[in-house]
Amino acid sequence: MLRLYDTRNRQVGPVLPEGARSMRMYTCGPTVYRYAHVGNFRSYVLADLIRRVSERQRIRVVACRNITDVGHLVDDAEIDPAGEDKILLQARAEGRTGLEIARFYEAAFLSDTATLNIRPPEHSPRATETIDLMIEMIAKLIEKGHAYPTPDGSVFFDAASFPTYGEISGNRLDRLKPGHRLEGVDPRKRFHADWALWKPSDREMTWEAPWGRGFPGWHIECSAMSLRFLGEHIDVHTGGIDLRFPHHEDERAQSDATAGHEVVRHWVHGEHLLFDGRKMAKSTGNVVLLQDVVDAGLDPLAVRLALLEHRYRQQMNLTWDTLRAADRTLRRWRSHVAEWSETPSRPMPAERVSRIEAAFDDDLDTPLALRLMRELERDDSIAPGSRFEAFLHLDQILGLDLSIDIGRSRSLPPGAADLLERRLRARAARDWAVSDRLRDELATMGVQVTDTPEGQTWS
Ligand code: AMP
Ligand code: ZN
């Protein structure tokens, strides 16, 4: 059973109740105003891993990952109704409409997630197409006394009406200071920590609502979409660590106030990815896109492997060196899998595979799982056909396309596969003279053999 750290309870625990056969998971999706960077993908790979580990345990996963195509303002820490919408700002910069920008970057995002073998969610609602859900939810919150409209056409959530506000992030209401950008407290608000659910506006991408024309706040979007598509009991809610506050805190208040109970069982947050030791952010120019990785001649799945080398809860630093190293490992594993496929299949080494699976279950200890896989890779006491089956099995979780080189070796010159296999055995027996002779023999056939700490590879 998969156990994960729950940000709200601050402990590692089972993500599902005993005996549950299905999992409902919500992931805060991208704001589609630019290409997502590899830092963003760290958060989406986390959700994908939770899905893959659970599915292997015969849990049926229903995932919802929204598309934020309106309402996410440049400064989302301070709900400032005059604030710029990220999408409209980019639309102006590119001379296109907001909707054109949103659809373009959504398509780019989906293409990148497919490249990274991130399985598509069952539901991917767009904010602009579910405005009615948000209006309905806001009306319900007003009716229940958790929200209030103001004369200018705004609606605010009444933070004080939700006594457990702050449980996820530890930012309790009594300790929150008024925002630094506002000169004093916004006079429309009852309390400085109240946030906008509806913002009056008649610009592009606005809708009619009972409170006047405007657009929804980013936080209410996720509450409305998650409740509608997954229902009032959500097992896991994921996102990057920066979403803990205020986004998830506000989302929890809105959803729980609507449902009348705790909606999300487990809040899971992935730590940030740094690049060359610095925050990955467009504003500082420190951004690496998946396309940059491909342009550098690396396999894009090297990004996925590099991410798995670190546990999701630890901040990690990516560099071009670590990406190149991941690329080498990926290619070596694929070539080993192809090589092992030439030998008869054997049952998996059950105990070794269970240890690796246990590492995934233990709060996604992917660094340990990968270390154990490297040990298995070079353990010549285990039949190649057995390592072959183990790697294929584990790739269901890793999602690294480890079997794509199978069949490539059929283009080996006749007899070469046999020599490679004999050399593998010679090295296991520490018979270096035979191993060298076989390498030379292979070289004359045009097969270049390289020895790495994890064993031989060929090209
Ligand atoms: P956004 O499109 O800006 O709403 O972000 C999409 C997702 O990426 C959110 O879950 C963020 O928390 C996450 N995220 C943003 N920057 C990083 C980063 N450097 N490392 C990991 N996750 C990030
Ligand atoms: Zn969200």
Coordinates of C-alpha atoms and ligand atoms in Angstrom, one line a residue:
M1 CA 0.0 0.0 0.0
L2 CA 1.4 3.4 -1.0
R3 CA 2.2 5.7 1.9
L4 CA 2.9 9.4 1.4
Y5 CA 3.6 12.4 3.4
D6 CA 0.4 14.4 4.1
T7 CA 1.2 18.1 4.3
R8 CA -1.8 18.8 6.5
N9 CA -1.2 16.1 9.1
R10 CA 2.6 16.4 8.8
Q11 CA 3.1 12.6 8.7
V12 CA 3.5 9.7 6.3
G13 CA 0.4 7.6 6.1
P14 CA -1.5 5.4 3.7
V15 CA -3.1 7.4 0.9
L16 CA -6.2 5.1 0.9
P17 CA -8.3 3.5 3.5
E18 CA -7.7 -0.2 4.1
G19 CA -9.3 -2.3 1.3
A20 CA -10.1 0.7 -1.0
R21 CA -10.0 -0.3 -4.7
S22 CA -10.1 3.1 -6.3
M23 CA -8.4 6.4 -5.9
R24 CA -9.6 9.9 -6.8
M25 CA -6.7 12.3 -7.4
Y26 CA -6.8 16.0 -8.2
T27 CA -3.7 17.8 -9.6
C28 CA -3.6 21.5 -10.0
G29 CA -3.0 21.9 -13.7
P30 CA -0.9 24.4 -15.7
T31 CA -1.6 28.0 -16.3
V32 CA -1.4 28.0 -20.0
Y33 CA 0.4 31.2 -20.9
R34 CA 3.8 29.9 -21.7
Y35 CA 5.7 26.6 -22.2
A36 CA 5.9 24.6 -19.0
H37 CA 9.5 24.2 -17.8
V38 CA 11.1 21.0 -16.4
G39 CA 10.4 22.4 -12.9
N40 CA 6.7 22.3 -13.6
F41 CA 7.1 18.8 -14.9
R42 CA 8.6 17.7 -11.7
S43 CA 5.1 18.3 -10.1
Y44 CA 3.3 16.4 -12.9
V45 CA 5.7 13.5 -12.8
L46 CA 4.9 13.2 -9.1
A47 CA 1.2 12.8 -9.8
D48 CA 2.0 10.3 -12.5
L49 CA 4.1 8.2 -10.1
I50 CA 1.4 8.1 -7.6
R51 CA -0.9 6.8 -10.3
R52 CA 1.5 4.2 -11.6
V53 CA 2.4 2.9 -8.2
S54 CA -1.3 2.6 -7.2
E55 CA -2.3 1.0 -10.5
R56 CA 0.3 -1.7 -10.1
Q57 CA -1.6 -2.5 -6.9
R58 CA -4.8 -2.9 -8.9
I59 CA -6.2 0.4 -7.7
R60 CA -8.3 2.1 -10.3
V61 CA -7.2 5.7 -10.5
V62 CA -9.5 8.5 -11.6
A63 CA -7.4 11.6 -12.0
C64 CA -8.5 15.2 -12.7
R65 CA -6.0 17.8 -13.8
N66 CA -7.5 21.1 -14.8
I67 CA -6.3 23.7 -17.3
T68 CA -6.1 27.2 -15.9
D69 CA -6.9 29.4 -18.8
V70 CA -8.3 32.4 -17.0
G71 CA -8.1 34.0 -13.6
H72 CA -4.5 33.3 -12.5
L73 CA -3.1 36.8 -11.9
V74 CA 0.6 37.7 -12.1
D75 CA 0.7 38.3 -8.3
D76 CA -1.3 35.4 -7.0
A77 CA -0.1 35.8 -3.4
E78 CA -2.2 38.9 -3.2
I79 CA -5.6 38.8 -4.7
D80 CA -5.5 42.1 -6.3
P81 CA -8.5 42.8 -8.5
A82 CA -6.5 45.2 -10.5
G83 CA -3.8 42.6 -11.1
E84 CA -2.9 41.4 -14.5
D85 CA -4.1 38.0 -15.8
K86 CA -1.1 36.0 -16.8
I87 CA -2.8 34.9 -20.0
L88 CA -4.0 38.3 -21.1
L89 CA -0.6 39.8 -20.4
Q90 CA 1.0 37.2 -22.7
A91 CA -1.7 37.7 -25.3
R92 CA -0.8 41.4 -25.5
A93 CA 2.9 40.5 -25.7
E94 CA 2.3 38.1 -28.6
G95 CA -0.4 40.1 -30.3
R96 CA -3.0 37.3 -30.0
T97 CA -6.2 36.8 -28.1
G98 CA -6.3 35.3 -24.6
L99 CA -8.0 32.2 -25.9
E100 CA -5.5 31.7 -28.7
I101 CA -2.7 31.9 -26.2
A102 CA -4.4 29.5 -23.9
R103 CA -5.1 26.8 -26.5
F104 CA -1.7 27.1 -28.0
Y105 CA 0.2 26.5 -24.7
E106 CA -2.3 23.9 -23.6
A107 CA -1.5 21.8 -26.7
A108 CA 2.2 22.3 -26.1
F109 CA 1.8 21.2 -22.5
L110 CA -0.1 18.0 -23.5
S111 CA 2.5 17.2 -26.1
D112 CA 5.3 17.5 -23.5
T113 CA 3.4 15.4 -20.9
A114 CA 3.0 12.7 -23.6
T115 CA 6.7 12.9 -24.3
L116 CA 7.4 12.4 -20.6
N117 CA 5.1 9.4 -20.5
I118 CA 2.8 11.2 -18.0
R119 CA -0.5 9.3 -18.4
P120 CA -3.4 11.5 -19.4
P121 CA -5.9 12.2 -16.6
E122 CA -9.5 11.0 -17.0
H123 CA -10.7 14.6 -16.6
S124 CA -9.0 17.8 -17.8
P125 CA -11.6 20.5 -17.5
R126 CA -10.8 24.0 -18.6
A127 CA -11.6 26.9 -16.3
T128 CA -13.2 28.9 -19.2
E129 CA -15.6 26.0 -19.9
T130 CA -16.7 25.5 -16.4
I131 CA -17.6 29.0 -15.3
D132 CA -21.2 27.9 -14.5
L133 CA -19.8 25.6 -11.8
M134 CA -17.9 28.4 -10.2
I135 CA -20.8 30.7 -10.2
E136 CA -23.0 28.0 -8.7
M137 CA -20.4 27.3 -6.0
I138 CA -19.9 31.0 -5.2
A139 CA -23.7 31.4 -4.8
K140 CA -23.8 28.5 -2.5
L141 CA -21.0 29.9 -0.4
I142 CA -22.8 33.2 -0.1
E143 CA -26.0 31.4 0.9
K144 CA -24.1 29.5 3.6
G145 CA -22.6 32.7 5.0
H146 CA -19.0 31.9 3.9
A147 CA -18.8 34.6 1.2
Y148 CA -20.1 38.1 0.7
P149 CA -20.7 40.3 -2.4
T150 CA -19.6 43.9 -2.4
P151 CA -21.1 46.9 -4.2
D152 CA -18.5 47.0 -6.9
G153 CA -19.5 43.5 -8.1
S154 CA -16.8 41.5 -6.3
V155 CA -17.4 38.5 -4.1
F156 CA -15.0 37.7 -1.3
F157 CA -14.6 34.5 0.8
D158 CA -15.0 35.3 4.5
A159 CA -11.8 33.7 5.9
A160 CA -12.9 34.0 9.5
S161 CA -15.9 31.8 8.7
F162 CA -13.6 28.9 8.3
P163 CA -12.0 28.3 11.7
T164 CA -9.4 25.7 10.6
Y165 CA -8.0 27.9 7.9
G166 CA -4.2 27.5 7.7
E167 CA -3.9 23.8 8.6
I168 CA -2.0 22.9 5.5
S169 CA 0.6 25.6 5.5
G170 CA 0.6 26.6 9.2
N171 CA -0.4 30.1 8.2
R172 CA -3.2 30.6 10.7
L173 CA -5.4 33.6 10.3
D174 CA -4.4 35.3 13.5
R175 CA -0.8 35.3 12.4
L176 CA -1.3 36.5 8.8
K177 CA -0.2 40.1 8.2
P178 CA -2.0 42.3 5.7
G179 CA -0.4 42.1 2.3
H180 CA 2.6 44.4 1.6
R181 CA 1.3 45.8 -1.6
L182 CA -2.0 47.1 -0.3
E183 CA -1.8 50.4 1.5
G184 CA -3.7 49.2 4.6
V185 CA -6.6 46.8 4.2
D186 CA -8.7 46.8 1.1
P187 CA -11.9 48.7 2.3
R188 CA -14.1 46.2 0.5
K189 CA -12.9 43.3 2.6
R190 CA -14.2 42.4 6.1
F191 CA -10.8 41.0 7.0
H192 CA -7.5 41.5 5.2
A193 CA -7.0 37.7 4.6
D194 CA -10.4 37.4 2.7
W195 CA -9.9 36.6 -1.0
A196 CA -11.8 37.3 -4.1
L197 CA -14.0 34.5 -5.6
W198 CA -15.4 36.8 -8.3
K199 CA -13.7 39.9 -9.7
P200 CA -15.6 42.6 -11.6
S201 CA -14.3 43.3 -15.1
D202 CA -15.6 43.8 -18.6
R203 CA -12.3 43.1 -20.4
E204 CA -11.7 40.0 -22.6
M205 CA -12.5 36.6 -21.0
T206 CA -15.3 37.8 -18.7
W207 CA -18.7 36.4 -18.0
E208 CA -22.1 37.5 -16.7
A209 CA -22.8 36.5 -13.1
P210 CA -25.5 37.4 -10.6
W211 CA -23.0 39.9 -9.2
G212 CA -22.2 41.5 -12.5
R213 CA -19.8 40.9 -15.3
G214 CA -16.4 39.5 -14.3
F215 CA -14.1 36.5 -14.0
P216 CA -13.5 33.9 -11.2
G217 CA -10.6 33.8 -8.9
W218 CA -8.0 31.1 -9.5
H219 CA -8.6 29.4 -6.2
I220 CA -12.4 28.9 -6.7
E221 CA -11.7 27.4 -10.1
C222 CA -9.9 24.4 -8.6
S223 CA -12.5 23.9 -5.9
A224 CA -15.4 23.9 -8.4
M225 CA -13.7 21.6 -10.9
S226 CA -12.5 19.1 -8.3
L227 CA -15.8 18.8 -6.6
R228 CA -17.7 18.5 -9.9
F229 CA -15.4 16.0 -11.6
L230 CA -14.3 13.9 -8.6
G231 CA -17.1 14.4 -6.1
E232 CA -16.9 15.5 -2.4
H233 CA -14.4 12.9 -1.3
I234 CA -11.0 13.2 -2.9
D235 CA -8.2 10.9 -1.8
V236 CA -5.2 12.7 -3.0
H237 CA -4.6 16.3 -4.0
T238 CA -1.2 17.2 -5.5
G239 CA 0.7 20.2 -6.5
G240 CA 4.1 22.0 -6.2
I241 CA 5.1 23.3 -2.8
D242 CA 4.4 26.9 -3.8
L243 CA 0.7 26.1 -4.1
R244 CA 0.4 25.2 -0.4
F245 CA -0.3 28.8 0.4
P246 CA -2.5 30.5 -0.4
H247 CA -3.9 28.4 -3.3
H248 CA -4.5 25.1 -1.5
E249 CA -5.4 26.8 1.8
D250 CA -8.1 28.8 0.0
E251 CA -9.2 25.8 -2.0
R252 CA -9.6 23.7 1.1
A253 CA -11.7 26.4 2.8
Q254 CA -14.0 26.8 -0.2
S255 CA -14.4 23.1 -0.8
D256 CA -14.9 22.1 2.8
A257 CA -17.3 25.0 3.4
T258 CA -19.4 23.9 0.4
A259 CA -19.4 20.2 1.2
G260 CA -19.7 20.6 5.0
H261 CA -16.8 18.1 5.6
E262 CA -13.1 17.6 4.9
V263 CA -13.0 16.9 1.2
V264 CA -9.4 16.0 0.6
R265 CA -7.9 13.1 2.5
H266 CA -4.2 13.5 1.6
W267 CA -2.4 16.7 0.5
V268 CA 0.8 15.9 -1.4
H269 CA 3.3 18.6 -2.3
G270 CA 6.4 18.2 -4.5
E271 CA 9.4 20.3 -3.6
H272 CA 10.8 22.6 -6.2
L273 CA 13.4 22.0 -8.8
L274 CA 16.4 24.3 -9.1
F275 CA 18.5 24.6 -12.1
D276 CA 22.3 25.3 -11.7
G277 CA 21.4 26.1 -8.1
R278 CA 18.9 28.8 -8.9
K279 CA 15.1 28.9 -8.8
M280 CA 13.6 28.0 -12.2
A281 CA 11.6 31.0 -13.1
K282 CA 10.9 32.9 -16.3
S283 CA 11.5 36.2 -14.5
T284 CA 15.1 35.3 -13.9
G285 CA 15.7 33.8 -17.3
N286 CA 16.6 30.5 -15.6
V287 CA 14.2 28.2 -17.5
V288 CA 14.9 24.9 -19.2
L289 CA 12.2 23.5 -21.5
L290 CA 11.8 20.0 -22.7
Q291 CA 12.6 21.2 -26.2
D292 CA 16.0 22.6 -24.9
V293 CA 16.8 19.1 -23.7
V294 CA 16.0 17.6 -27.1
D295 CA 18.0 20.3 -28.8
A296 CA 20.9 19.4 -26.7
G297 CA 20.8 15.9 -28.2
L298 CA 19.4 14.2 -25.1
D299 CA 16.5 11.9 -24.8
P300 CA 13.6 13.8 -23.1
L301 CA 13.0 10.8 -20.9
A302 CA 16.4 11.6 -19.3
V303 CA 14.5 14.4 -17.6
R304 CA 12.1 11.9 -16.1
L305 CA 14.9 9.7 -14.9
A306 CA 16.9 12.7 -13.5
L307 CA 13.7 13.7 -11.6
L308 CA 13.4 10.2 -10.2
E309 CA 16.9 10.3 -8.8
H310 CA 15.6 12.6 -6.1
R311 CA 12.8 12.0 -3.7
Y312 CA 9.8 14.3 -4.4
R313 CA 10.0 16.0 -1.0
Q314 CA 13.5 17.2 -1.3
Q315 CA 14.5 20.2 -3.2
M316 CA 16.7 19.1 -6.1
N317 CA 19.2 20.8 -8.3
L318 CA 19.4 19.9 -11.9
T319 CA 22.4 20.7 -14.1
W320 CA 23.3 19.8 -17.7
D321 CA 25.8 17.4 -16.2
T322 CA 23.1 15.5 -14.3
L323 CA 20.9 15.5 -17.4
R324 CA 23.7 14.1 -19.5
A325 CA 24.4 11.4 -16.8
A326 CA 20.7 10.5 -16.8
D327 CA 20.8 10.2 -20.6
R328 CA 23.7 7.8 -20.4
T329 CA 22.0 5.6 -17.8
L330 CA 18.8 5.6 -19.8
R331 CA 20.6 4.5 -23.0
R332 CA 22.7 1.8 -21.1
W333 CA 19.5 0.4 -19.4
R334 CA 17.8 0.2 -22.8
S335 CA 20.7 -1.5 -24.4
H336 CA 21.0 -4.0 -21.5
V337 CA 17.3 -4.7 -21.7
A338 CA 17.7 -5.4 -25.4
E339 CA 20.7 -7.5 -24.8
W340 CA 19.0 -9.5 -22.0
S341 CA 16.0 -10.0 -24.3
E342 CA 18.2 -12.2 -26.5
T343 CA 18.4 -14.8 -23.7
P344 CA 15.6 -17.0 -22.5
S345 CA 13.2 -15.2 -20.1
R346 CA 13.4 -16.3 -16.5
P347 CA 11.1 -15.5 -13.5
M348 CA 11.9 -12.2 -11.8
P349 CA 14.1 -12.3 -8.8
A350 CA 11.0 -11.9 -6.5
E351 CA 12.7 -10.8 -3.3
R352 CA 14.8 -8.1 -5.1
V353 CA 11.8 -6.8 -7.0
S354 CA 9.7 -6.7 -3.8
R355 CA 12.4 -4.6 -2.2
I356 CA 12.3 -2.1 -5.1
E357 CA 8.5 -2.0 -5.0
A358 CA 8.6 -1.4 -1.3
A359 CA 10.9 1.6 -1.8
F360 CA 8.2 3.2 -4.1
D361 CA 5.5 2.4 -1.6
D362 CA 7.6 4.1 1.2
D363 CA 6.7 7.7 0.4
L364 CA 8.1 7.3 -3.1
D365 CA 11.7 6.6 -2.2
T366 CA 12.7 6.7 -5.9
P367 CA 16.5 7.2 -5.2
L368 CA 16.5 4.0 -3.2
A369 CA 14.5 2.2 -5.9
L370 CA 17.0 3.3 -8.6
R371 CA 20.0 2.3 -6.5
L372 CA 18.6 -1.2 -6.0
M373 CA 17.9 -1.4 -9.8
R374 CA 21.6 -0.5 -10.5
E375 CA 22.6 -3.3 -8.1
L376 CA 20.4 -5.7 -9.9
E377 CA 21.6 -4.5 -13.3
R378 CA 25.2 -5.5 -12.5
D379 CA 24.5 -8.7 -10.5
D380 CA 25.7 -11.3 -12.8
S381 CA 24.6 -14.0 -10.5
I382 CA 21.1 -13.3 -11.7
A383 CA 20.2 -14.7 -15.1
P384 CA 20.0 -12.0 -17.8
G385 CA 16.5 -13.3 -18.6
S386 CA 15.5 -12.7 -15.0
R387 CA 16.9 -9.2 -15.0
F388 CA 15.1 -8.6 -18.3
E389 CA 11.7 -9.4 -16.7
A390 CA 12.4 -7.4 -13.6
F391 CA 13.3 -4.3 -15.6
L392 CA 10.3 -4.6 -17.8
H393 CA 8.1 -5.0 -14.8
L394 CA 9.6 -2.0 -13.0
D395 CA 9.3 0.1 -16.1
Q396 CA 5.6 0.1 -15.6
I397 CA 6.2 2.5 -12.8
L398 CA 9.3 4.2 -14.1
G399 CA 7.8 5.0 -17.5
L400 CA 11.2 5.2 -19.2
D401 CA 10.6 3.1 -22.3
L402 CA 13.2 0.7 -21.3
S403 CA 12.2 -1.8 -23.9
I404 CA 12.4 0.4 -27.0
D405 CA 15.8 -1.0 -28.1
I406 CA 14.5 -4.6 -28.1
G407 CA 14.9 -6.0 -31.6
R408 CA 17.6 -3.5 -32.5
S409 CA 20.1 -6.3 -31.7
R410 CA 18.6 -8.4 -34.5
S411 CA 20.7 -6.2 -36.7
L412 CA 23.8 -7.6 -35.0
P413 CA 26.0 -9.5 -37.4
P414 CA 25.4 -13.2 -37.2
G415 CA 27.1 -14.8 -34.1
A416 CA 27.7 -11.4 -32.3
A417 CA 24.8 -12.0 -29.8
D418 CA 26.4 -15.3 -28.9
L419 CA 29.8 -13.6 -28.4
L420 CA 28.3 -10.9 -26.3
E421 CA 26.6 -13.5 -24.1
R422 CA 29.9 -15.4 -23.7
R423 CA 31.7 -12.3 -22.8
L424 CA 29.2 -11.5 -20.2
R425 CA 29.8 -15.0 -18.7
A426 CA 33.6 -14.6 -19.0
R427 CA 33.4 -11.3 -17.0
A428 CA 31.2 -12.9 -14.4
A429 CA 33.9 -15.5 -14.0
R430 CA 36.6 -12.8 -13.9
D431 CA 38.2 -14.3 -16.9
W432 CA 39.7 -11.1 -18.3
A433 CA 41.8 -12.7 -21.0
V434 CA 38.7 -14.4 -22.6
S435 CA 36.7 -11.2 -22.1
D436 CA 39.4 -9.1 -24.0
R437 CA 39.7 -11.7 -26.8
L438 CA 35.9 -11.6 -27.3
R439 CA 35.9 -7.8 -27.3
D440 CA 38.5 -7.8 -30.1
E441 CA 36.5 -10.4 -32.0
L442 CA 33.4 -8.4 -31.7
A443 CA 35.3 -5.3 -32.8
T444 CA 36.3 -7.0 -36.1
M445 CA 32.6 -7.6 -36.7
G446 CA 31.9 -3.9 -36.2
V447 CA 30.4 -4.2 -32.7
Q448 CA 31.9 -1.8 -30.2
V449 CA 31.8 -3.1 -26.6
T450 CA 32.2 -0.7 -23.7
D451 CA 32.5 -1.7 -20.1
T452 CA 30.8 0.5 -17.5
P453 CA 30.6 0.1 -13.8
E454 CA 27.2 -1.5 -14.4
G455 CA 28.4 -3.9 -17.0
Q456 CA 29.0 -4.1 -20.8
T457 CA 27.1 -2.2 -23.4
W458 CA 27.5 -2.3 -27.1
S459 CA 26.9 -0.1 -30.1
Ligands
AMP1 P1 1.8 27.0 -12.9 O1 1.6 26.6 -14.3 O2 2.7 28.2 -12.7 O3 0.5 27.1 -12.1 O4 2.6 25.8 -12.2 C1 2.3 24.5 -12.5 C2 2.8 23.5 -11.4 O5 4.3 23.6 -11.4 C3 2.4 23.9 -10.0 O6 2.1 22.6 -9.4 C4 3.6 24.5 -9.4 O7 3.7 24.3 -8.0 C5 4.7 23.7 -10.1 N1 6.0 24.4 -10.1 C6 6.3 25.6 -10.5 N2 7.7 25.9 -10.4 C7 8.2 24.7 -10.0 C8 9.6 24.3 -9.8 N3 10.6 25.1 -10.0 N4 9.8 23.0 -9.4 C9 8.7 22.1 -9.2 N5 7.5 22.5 -9.4 C10 7.2 23.8 -9.8
ZN2 ZN -5.4 24.4 -8.0

